[in-house]
Amino acid sequence: MLIDLHTHSSVSDGTDTPTRLVRKAAAEGVAVIGLTDHDTFDGLREASAAAVGTGVTVLSGIEISCQRDGLSVHLLGYGCDPHYEPLLDELAKVRVGRTGRLPDMLAKLTALGMPLSEQAVMYQVGASPSVGRPHVADAMVAAGYVKDRQEAFDRFLYDGGPGYSNRYSCDIRRGIELVRKALGVPVLAHPWGRGRKSVLTTPVLQELTMEYRLEGVEVDHPDHDDETRQELRTWANRLGLLATGSSDHHGLGKVGHELACNTTSEDVYAELVRRVRARGGHTP
Ligand code: AMP
Ligand code: FE
Ligand code: FE
Ligand code: ZN
């Protein structure tokens, strides 16, 4: 049974609508997808409706842009009540921050000889309430400055890159607290991918687990090599954390993230759903 607990739709920075994503899962024999768009619950209703009669189960999720010591870290929340106001307020702040930095990023790109209008970026955003760097990357591709999203990130948009500006994000401790208060299960997304190991050290994982009641870590993720996975799995066992796996699929937006290229075990999935149900959260 293929269970992929971290995917994105066009409601954030994926390229498939929620409906198309569900259909793709059905066509590829994926039994469960967690839809975890960045900082929004907007795609969940459509995905759940599209799942009816397909045999695909959609687990409600979200990926919250957080930070630890100023470095970007991502938090997955499963089964959150999508109407819990304090969480919605925080998500709105994150989204406003993301959109608000756009002029600054565009000024940097102009200085680098790659002028882009705000409209050109908004054209790429489509229905997403969440303007992200991937949309800026798409506008750069459309303008012929780079060949694909990856080149845009590798040369200009990476964290601290020449076309990057920082933005508001939520402290990871606050993120965990909000997910729990929304009756969801908090799981750290790709904790040791892309340089995050330097801030999400094992004492920090311990603190987040013991003091803030983090419940899981994503172990099998394309950003983790085999050695990283092994070490992280050992720590997950030691700390009693659920170890999940996912593709972090973004449609055509990211290579090496094909649907269900990494998966979560049936046992871990069942335990996750059991916890959400026990606290009255949003279950499939
Ligand atoms: P933002 O939240 O607007 O800062 O954009 C973050 C999103 O950009 C992430 O969720 C990824 O989908 C994507 N992203 C970040 N860093 C990279 C990278 N180095 N290569 C490709 N995509 C990236
Ligand atoms: Fe993304
Ligand atoms: Fe992420
Ligand atoms: Zn993601």
Short mmCIF file of C-alpha atoms and ligand atoms in Angstrom, two decimals:
data_model
loop_
_atom_site.label_atom_id
_atom_site.label_comp_id
_atom_site.label_asym_id
_atom_site.label_seq_id
_atom_site.Cartn_x
_atom_site.Cartn_y
_atom_site.Cartn_z
CA MET A 1 0.00 0.00 0.00
CA LEU A 2 1.60 3.25 -1.16
CA ILE A 3 1.24 6.09 1.38
CA ASP A 4 2.76 9.45 0.45
CA LEU A 5 2.27 12.02 3.21
CA HIS A 6 3.72 15.22 1.74
CA THR A 7 2.52 16.65 -1.57
CA HIS A 8 1.81 20.08 -3.04
CA SER A 9 -0.89 21.30 -5.41
CA SER A 10 -1.26 24.48 -7.44
CA VAL A 11 -2.87 25.99 -4.36
CA SER A 12 0.73 26.53 -3.24
CA ASP A 13 3.75 25.83 -5.46
CA GLY A 14 2.85 22.50 -7.07
CA THR A 15 1.81 22.43 -10.71
CA ASP A 16 -1.21 20.07 -10.46
CA THR A 17 -4.61 21.25 -9.29
CA PRO A 18 -5.81 19.29 -6.23
CA THR A 19 -8.14 17.32 -8.53
CA ARG A 20 -5.35 16.42 -10.93
CA LEU A 21 -3.07 15.42 -8.09
CA VAL A 22 -5.70 13.01 -6.74
CA ARG A 23 -6.31 11.57 -10.21
CA LYS A 24 -2.60 11.08 -10.68
CA ALA A 25 -2.43 9.25 -7.34
CA ALA A 26 -5.33 7.01 -8.44
CA ALA A 27 -3.70 6.29 -11.80
CA GLU A 28 -0.40 5.43 -10.14
CA GLY A 29 -1.93 3.18 -7.49
CA VAL A 30 -1.14 5.46 -4.55
CA ALA A 31 -3.58 4.62 -1.73
CA VAL A 32 -3.07 7.66 0.52
CA ILE A 33 -1.80 11.14 -0.14
CA GLY A 34 -1.27 13.79 2.48
CA LEU A 35 -1.97 17.14 0.81
CA THR A 36 0.39 19.56 2.53
CA ASP A 37 0.33 22.87 0.70
CA HIS A 38 2.50 25.69 2.01
CA ASP A 39 0.72 27.82 4.62
CA THR A 40 -2.82 27.18 3.40
CA PHE A 41 -5.68 24.69 3.79
CA ASP A 42 -7.34 25.94 0.60
CA GLY A 43 -6.80 22.81 -1.53
CA LEU A 44 -8.20 20.27 0.91
CA ARG A 45 -11.86 20.56 0.10
CA GLU A 46 -11.29 20.11 -3.63
CA ALA A 47 -8.88 17.20 -3.08
CA SER A 48 -11.31 15.38 -0.77
CA ALA A 49 -14.16 15.87 -3.21
CA ALA A 50 -12.00 14.62 -6.09
CA ALA A 51 -11.04 11.53 -4.07
CA VAL A 52 -14.61 10.21 -3.78
CA GLY A 53 -14.92 6.95 -5.68
CA THR A 54 -11.26 6.82 -6.75
CA GLY A 55 -9.98 4.60 -3.94
CA VAL A 56 -7.53 7.33 -2.94
CA THR A 57 -7.63 8.60 0.63
CA VAL A 58 -6.65 12.23 1.20
CA LEU A 59 -5.16 13.02 4.59
CA SER A 60 -5.61 16.71 5.45
CA GLY A 61 -2.30 18.39 5.94
CA ILE A 62 -0.38 21.62 5.80
CA GLU A 63 3.30 22.62 5.58
CA ILE A 64 3.97 25.67 7.71
CA SER A 65 6.93 27.96 6.97
CA CYS A 66 8.74 28.23 10.29
CA GLN A 67 12.18 29.22 11.47
CA ARG A 68 14.72 28.29 14.07
CA ASP A 69 17.43 30.86 14.85
CA GLY A 70 16.54 32.69 11.64
CA LEU A 71 16.98 29.63 9.43
CA SER A 72 13.98 28.34 7.46
CA VAL A 73 12.50 25.05 8.73
CA HIS A 74 9.22 23.46 7.65
CA LEU A 75 6.56 21.92 9.85
CA LEU A 76 3.92 19.46 8.65
CA GLY A 77 0.60 19.39 10.48
CA TYR A 78 -1.81 16.48 9.92
CA GLY A 79 -5.52 16.55 10.70
CA CYS A 80 -5.63 20.17 11.86
CA ASP A 81 -8.99 21.84 12.26
CA PRO A 82 -8.88 24.20 9.25
CA HIS A 83 -10.99 26.75 11.12
CA TYR A 84 -8.81 27.20 14.21
CA GLU A 85 -8.41 30.97 14.28
CA PRO A 86 -4.99 31.43 15.94
CA LEU A 87 -3.43 29.11 13.36
CA LEU A 88 -5.25 30.85 10.49
CA ASP A 89 -3.99 34.21 11.80
CA GLU A 90 -0.41 32.95 11.84
CA LEU A 91 -0.73 31.51 8.32
CA ALA A 92 -2.09 34.82 7.05
CA LYS A 93 0.94 36.60 8.56
CA VAL A 94 3.30 34.20 6.82
CA ARG A 95 1.55 34.65 3.46
CA VAL A 96 1.50 38.44 3.77
CA GLY A 97 5.24 38.34 4.53
CA ARG A 98 5.90 36.21 1.51
CA THR A 99 4.01 38.50 -0.86
CA GLY A 100 5.42 41.61 0.82
CA ARG A 101 9.03 40.77 0.01
CA LEU A 102 8.29 40.47 -3.69
CA PRO A 103 9.26 44.08 -4.61
CA ASP A 104 12.57 43.60 -2.81
CA MET A 105 13.32 40.37 -4.67
CA LEU A 106 12.32 41.93 -7.98
CA ALA A 107 14.62 44.88 -7.31
CA LYS A 108 17.48 42.46 -6.68
CA LEU A 109 16.74 40.59 -9.89
CA THR A 110 16.58 43.88 -11.81
CA ALA A 111 20.01 44.81 -10.43
CA LEU A 112 21.21 41.44 -11.69
CA GLY A 113 19.99 42.32 -15.18
CA MET A 114 16.75 40.33 -14.98
CA PRO A 115 13.90 42.80 -14.70
CA LEU A 116 10.47 41.28 -14.02
CA SER A 117 7.16 42.95 -13.31
CA GLU A 118 5.06 42.01 -10.32
CA GLN A 119 2.31 41.11 -12.80
CA ALA A 120 4.61 38.62 -14.51
CA VAL A 121 5.01 36.82 -11.17
CA MET A 122 1.32 37.05 -10.27
CA TYR A 123 0.54 35.46 -13.63
CA GLN A 124 2.48 32.37 -12.47
CA VAL A 125 0.77 32.34 -9.08
CA GLY A 126 -2.65 31.47 -10.51
CA ALA A 127 -5.12 30.43 -7.81
CA SER A 128 -2.56 30.14 -5.05
CA PRO A 129 -3.01 32.45 -2.05
CA SER A 130 0.62 31.75 -1.33
CA VAL A 131 3.18 33.59 -3.47
CA GLY A 132 6.47 31.77 -3.29
CA ARG A 133 9.95 31.81 -4.70
CA PRO A 134 8.97 28.99 -7.09
CA HIS A 135 6.54 31.42 -8.75
CA VAL A 136 9.32 33.98 -9.15
CA ALA A 137 11.40 31.16 -10.63
CA ASP A 138 8.60 30.35 -13.08
CA ALA A 139 8.46 34.00 -14.17
CA MET A 140 12.23 33.94 -14.71
CA VAL A 141 11.81 30.86 -16.91
CA ALA A 142 8.99 32.52 -18.85
CA ALA A 143 11.22 35.56 -19.43
CA GLY A 144 14.00 33.31 -20.72
CA TYR A 145 16.50 34.20 -17.96
CA VAL A 146 16.93 30.58 -16.81
CA LYS A 147 15.95 27.22 -18.26
CA ASP A 148 13.99 25.86 -15.29
CA ARG A 149 13.04 26.36 -11.64
CA GLN A 150 16.10 24.47 -10.48
CA GLU A 151 18.51 26.79 -12.30
CA ALA A 152 16.68 29.81 -10.86
CA PHE A 153 17.14 28.43 -7.34
CA ASP A 154 20.66 27.15 -7.83
CA ARG A 155 21.97 30.45 -9.17
CA PHE A 156 19.80 33.18 -7.64
CA LEU A 157 16.94 32.25 -5.32
CA TYR A 158 18.49 29.85 -2.80
CA ASP A 159 18.43 30.89 0.88
CA GLY A 160 20.85 33.80 1.12
CA GLY A 161 21.24 33.88 -2.68
CA PRO A 162 21.65 37.11 -4.69
CA GLY A 163 17.96 37.19 -5.63
CA TYR A 164 16.64 36.16 -2.23
CA SER A 165 15.05 38.25 0.51
CA ASN A 166 14.05 37.03 3.91
CA ARG A 167 10.50 37.22 5.18
CA TYR A 168 8.40 36.66 8.24
CA SER A 169 8.01 33.07 9.42
CA CYS A 170 6.73 31.49 12.58
CA ASP A 171 9.03 30.21 15.34
CA ILE A 172 9.06 26.41 15.12
CA ARG A 173 8.03 26.08 18.79
CA ARG A 174 5.00 28.27 18.17
CA GLY A 175 4.22 26.27 15.01
CA ILE A 176 4.17 22.99 16.93
CA GLU A 177 2.01 24.52 19.64
CA LEU A 178 -0.49 25.85 17.07
CA VAL A 179 -0.76 22.51 15.25
CA ARG A 180 -1.43 20.73 18.53
CA LYS A 181 -4.02 23.29 19.59
CA ALA A 182 -5.68 22.82 16.18
CA LEU A 183 -5.98 19.10 17.16
CA GLY A 184 -3.38 18.06 14.60
CA VAL A 185 -0.20 16.00 14.69
CA PRO A 186 3.04 17.99 14.18
CA VAL A 187 5.82 16.35 12.13
CA LEU A 188 9.05 18.08 11.10
CA ALA A 189 9.43 18.15 7.31
CA HIS A 190 12.84 17.13 5.88
CA PRO A 191 14.59 18.13 9.16
CA TRP A 192 18.09 17.44 7.92
CA GLY A 193 17.70 18.52 4.31
CA ARG A 194 19.49 21.55 2.81
CA GLY A 195 21.70 22.54 5.72
CA ARG A 196 19.02 22.35 8.39
CA LYS A 197 21.00 19.85 10.45
CA SER A 198 22.99 22.79 11.80
CA VAL A 199 19.90 24.27 13.50
CA LEU A 200 17.76 21.18 14.06
CA THR A 201 20.50 19.47 16.05
CA THR A 202 19.70 16.43 18.15
CA PRO A 203 19.43 18.49 21.39
CA VAL A 204 16.95 20.74 19.56
CA LEU A 205 14.94 17.71 18.36
CA GLN A 206 14.93 16.54 21.96
CA GLU A 207 13.73 19.92 23.22
CA LEU A 208 10.98 20.13 20.57
CA THR A 209 9.83 16.62 21.48
CA MET A 210 9.99 16.84 25.28
CA GLU A 211 8.90 20.43 25.81
CA TYR A 212 6.69 21.16 22.81
CA ARG A 213 5.43 17.66 22.00
CA LEU A 214 6.60 17.29 18.47
CA GLU A 215 5.32 13.87 17.33
CA GLY A 216 7.20 12.92 14.22
CA VAL A 217 10.02 13.53 11.77
CA GLU A 218 10.10 12.98 8.05
CA VAL A 219 12.91 10.47 7.58
CA ASP A 220 12.49 9.18 4.03
CA HIS A 221 12.60 12.34 1.93
CA PRO A 222 14.43 13.07 -1.35
CA ASP A 223 16.58 15.71 0.41
CA HIS A 224 18.01 13.07 2.79
CA ASP A 225 20.74 10.68 1.67
CA ASP A 226 20.88 7.09 3.00
CA GLU A 227 23.24 7.89 5.83
CA THR A 228 21.10 10.84 6.95
CA ARG A 229 18.00 8.65 6.91
CA GLN A 230 19.67 5.98 9.00
CA GLU A 231 20.90 8.42 11.61
CA LEU A 232 17.58 10.25 11.76
CA ARG A 233 15.66 6.98 12.08
CA THR A 234 17.80 6.02 15.04
CA TRP A 235 17.03 9.36 16.70
CA ALA A 236 13.33 9.04 15.93
CA ASN A 237 13.28 5.66 17.67
CA ARG A 238 15.21 7.01 20.62
CA LEU A 239 12.84 9.95 21.05
CA GLY A 240 9.67 7.96 20.34
CA LEU A 241 8.90 10.00 17.23
CA LEU A 242 6.89 8.69 14.28
CA ALA A 243 9.15 8.31 11.23
CA THR A 244 7.31 9.27 8.06
CA GLY A 245 8.24 9.22 4.37
CA SER A 246 7.14 11.21 1.35
CA SER A 247 7.95 12.48 -2.09
CA ASP A 248 7.30 16.20 -1.41
CA HIS A 249 5.81 16.11 -4.89
CA HIS A 250 5.42 19.46 -6.67
CA GLY A 251 4.11 18.18 -10.02
CA LEU A 252 6.48 19.32 -12.75
CA GLY A 253 7.90 21.91 -10.35
CA LYS A 254 10.65 19.78 -8.84
CA VAL A 255 12.67 16.93 -10.30
CA GLY A 256 13.46 13.88 -8.18
CA HIS A 257 10.22 14.22 -6.26
CA GLU A 258 7.99 11.83 -8.23
CA LEU A 259 4.80 10.82 -6.47
CA ALA A 260 5.41 8.03 -3.91
CA CYS A 261 9.16 7.90 -4.58
CA ASN A 262 9.34 7.67 -0.77
CA THR A 263 6.50 6.38 1.38
CA THR A 264 5.25 6.01 4.95
CA SER A 265 4.63 2.56 6.48
CA GLU A 266 1.07 1.40 7.11
CA ASP A 267 1.78 1.14 10.86
CA VAL A 268 3.01 4.72 11.14
CA TYR A 269 0.11 6.01 9.06
CA ALA A 270 -2.42 4.09 11.20
CA GLU A 271 -0.89 5.51 14.39
CA LEU A 272 -0.98 9.04 12.98
CA VAL A 273 -4.65 8.74 12.05
CA ARG A 274 -5.41 7.16 15.43
CA ARG A 275 -3.88 10.17 17.19
CA VAL A 276 -5.75 12.69 15.07
CA ARG A 277 -9.01 10.85 15.68
CA ALA A 278 -8.37 10.56 19.43
CA ARG A 279 -8.04 14.33 19.78
CA GLY A 280 -11.00 15.10 17.55
CA GLY A 281 -9.03 16.44 14.59
CA HIS A 282 -9.80 16.15 10.91
CA THR A 283 -9.58 12.52 9.71
CA PRO A 284 -10.24 11.18 6.20
P1 AMP B 1 9.37 30.53 -0.15
O1 AMP B 1 8.46 29.92 0.90
O2 AMP B 1 8.66 31.47 -1.04
O3 AMP B 1 10.62 31.06 0.45
O4 AMP B 1 9.78 29.31 -1.10
C1 AMP B 1 10.12 28.09 -0.53
C2 AMP B 1 9.82 26.98 -1.51
O5 AMP B 1 10.73 27.06 -2.59
C3 AMP B 1 10.07 25.62 -0.91
O6 AMP B 1 8.98 25.11 -0.27
C4 AMP B 1 10.44 24.80 -2.11
O7 AMP B 1 9.28 24.35 -2.78
C5 AMP B 1 11.17 25.78 -2.96
N1 AMP B 1 12.64 25.73 -2.76
C6 AMP B 1 13.34 26.27 -1.74
N2 AMP B 1 14.66 26.10 -1.90
C7 AMP B 1 14.80 25.45 -3.08
C8 AMP B 1 15.93 24.98 -3.82
N3 AMP B 1 17.19 25.16 -3.40
N4 AMP B 1 15.68 24.31 -4.98
C9 AMP B 1 14.41 24.14 -5.42
N5 AMP B 1 13.32 24.55 -4.78
C10 AMP B 1 13.50 25.19 -3.61
FE FE B 2 7.36 24.03 -2.14
FE FE B 3 9.35 21.90 2.64
ZN ZN B 4 6.93 20.53 0.80
#
